[in-house]
Structure formats: structure tokens, C-alpha cells
Amino acid sequence: MLEYLIIALAAFAIGEISRKIKLYFGEKELKITDIKFSLLLFITSFLIPSFGLFTFSSGLIAHNLIIKRNI
């Protein structure tokens, strides 16, 4: 259980890093890429039987949705 929490926190950290990169390079250039990447990872996690990948992609999607609401 602890492993999944660590994976989810790592996904959140990666989302936060991608947000900082977006702020540095500009919102318009990188606006859609993290959402598309997160959704692609989420869909692939159903094809690959790995709960860690599912947790990781869910964390990325949640992070992107939280950031979109706050901005």
C-alpha cells in the first residue's frame, strides 16, 4: 500500500514540475501536452496489468485537473 502512495506522490511531483516548465516557457505552447500525456498513460494502464502505472497516471490526471481549476 505504501508503494502506491509513493507512486501517486511521484506523479503529483512530476505534474508540479511540468507546471513549472509550462510557466517558464509559456502557457500556450505546452497547454495541451500534459493532459494528452496523462490520458494516454491512463488508457495504456488498462492494457498493461500494472496497478502502479494506473496509480501513477491517475495521480497525473488529478494533478492536471487541480491545476486547471486553480489557474
Coordinates of C-alpha atoms in Angstrom, one line a residue, residues 13-63:
A13 CA 5.6 15.9 -8.2
I14 CA 6.1 15.3 -11.9
G15 CA 2.9 17.2 -12.6
E16 CA 4.1 20.0 -10.5
I17 CA 7.5 20.1 -12.4
S18 CA 5.6 20.1 -15.7
R19 CA 3.5 23.1 -14.4
K20 CA 6.7 25.0 -13.6
I21 CA 8.1 24.2 -17.1
K22 CA 4.8 25.5 -18.6
L23 CA 5.0 28.7 -16.6
Y24 CA 8.6 29.2 -17.7
F25 CA 8.0 28.5 -21.5
G26 CA 4.5 30.0 -21.6
E27 CA 1.1 28.5 -21.2
K28 CA 0.1 28.5 -24.9
E29 CA 3.0 26.3 -26.2
L30 CA 2.6 23.5 -23.7
K31 CA -1.1 23.8 -22.8
I32 CA -2.5 20.5 -24.1
T33 CA 0.5 18.2 -23.9
D34 CA 0.4 17.1 -20.2
I35 CA -3.4 16.4 -20.3
K36 CA -2.9 14.3 -23.5
F37 CA 0.1 12.5 -22.0
S38 CA -1.8 11.8 -18.8
L39 CA -4.8 10.4 -20.6
L40 CA -2.6 8.3 -22.9
L41 CA -0.8 6.9 -19.8
F42 CA -4.2 6.3 -18.1
I43 CA -5.6 4.4 -21.1
T44 CA -2.4 2.3 -21.5
S45 CA -2.5 1.4 -17.8
F46 CA -5.6 -0.7 -18.6
L47 CA -3.8 -2.6 -21.3
I48 CA -0.7 -3.3 -19.1
P49 CA -1.7 -5.0 -15.9
S50 CA 0.2 -2.8 -13.5
F51 CA -1.5 -1.1 -10.7
G52 CA 1.5 1.1 -10.2
L53 CA 1.1 2.5 -13.7
F54 CA -2.7 3.0 -13.0
T55 CA -1.9 4.9 -9.8
F56 CA 0.8 7.0 -11.4
S57 CA -1.5 8.0 -14.3
S58 CA -4.4 8.7 -12.0
G59 CA -2.1 11.0 -10.0
L60 CA -1.1 12.9 -13.1
I61 CA -4.7 13.3 -14.2
A62 CA -5.8 14.5 -10.8
H63 CA -2.9 17.0 -10.6

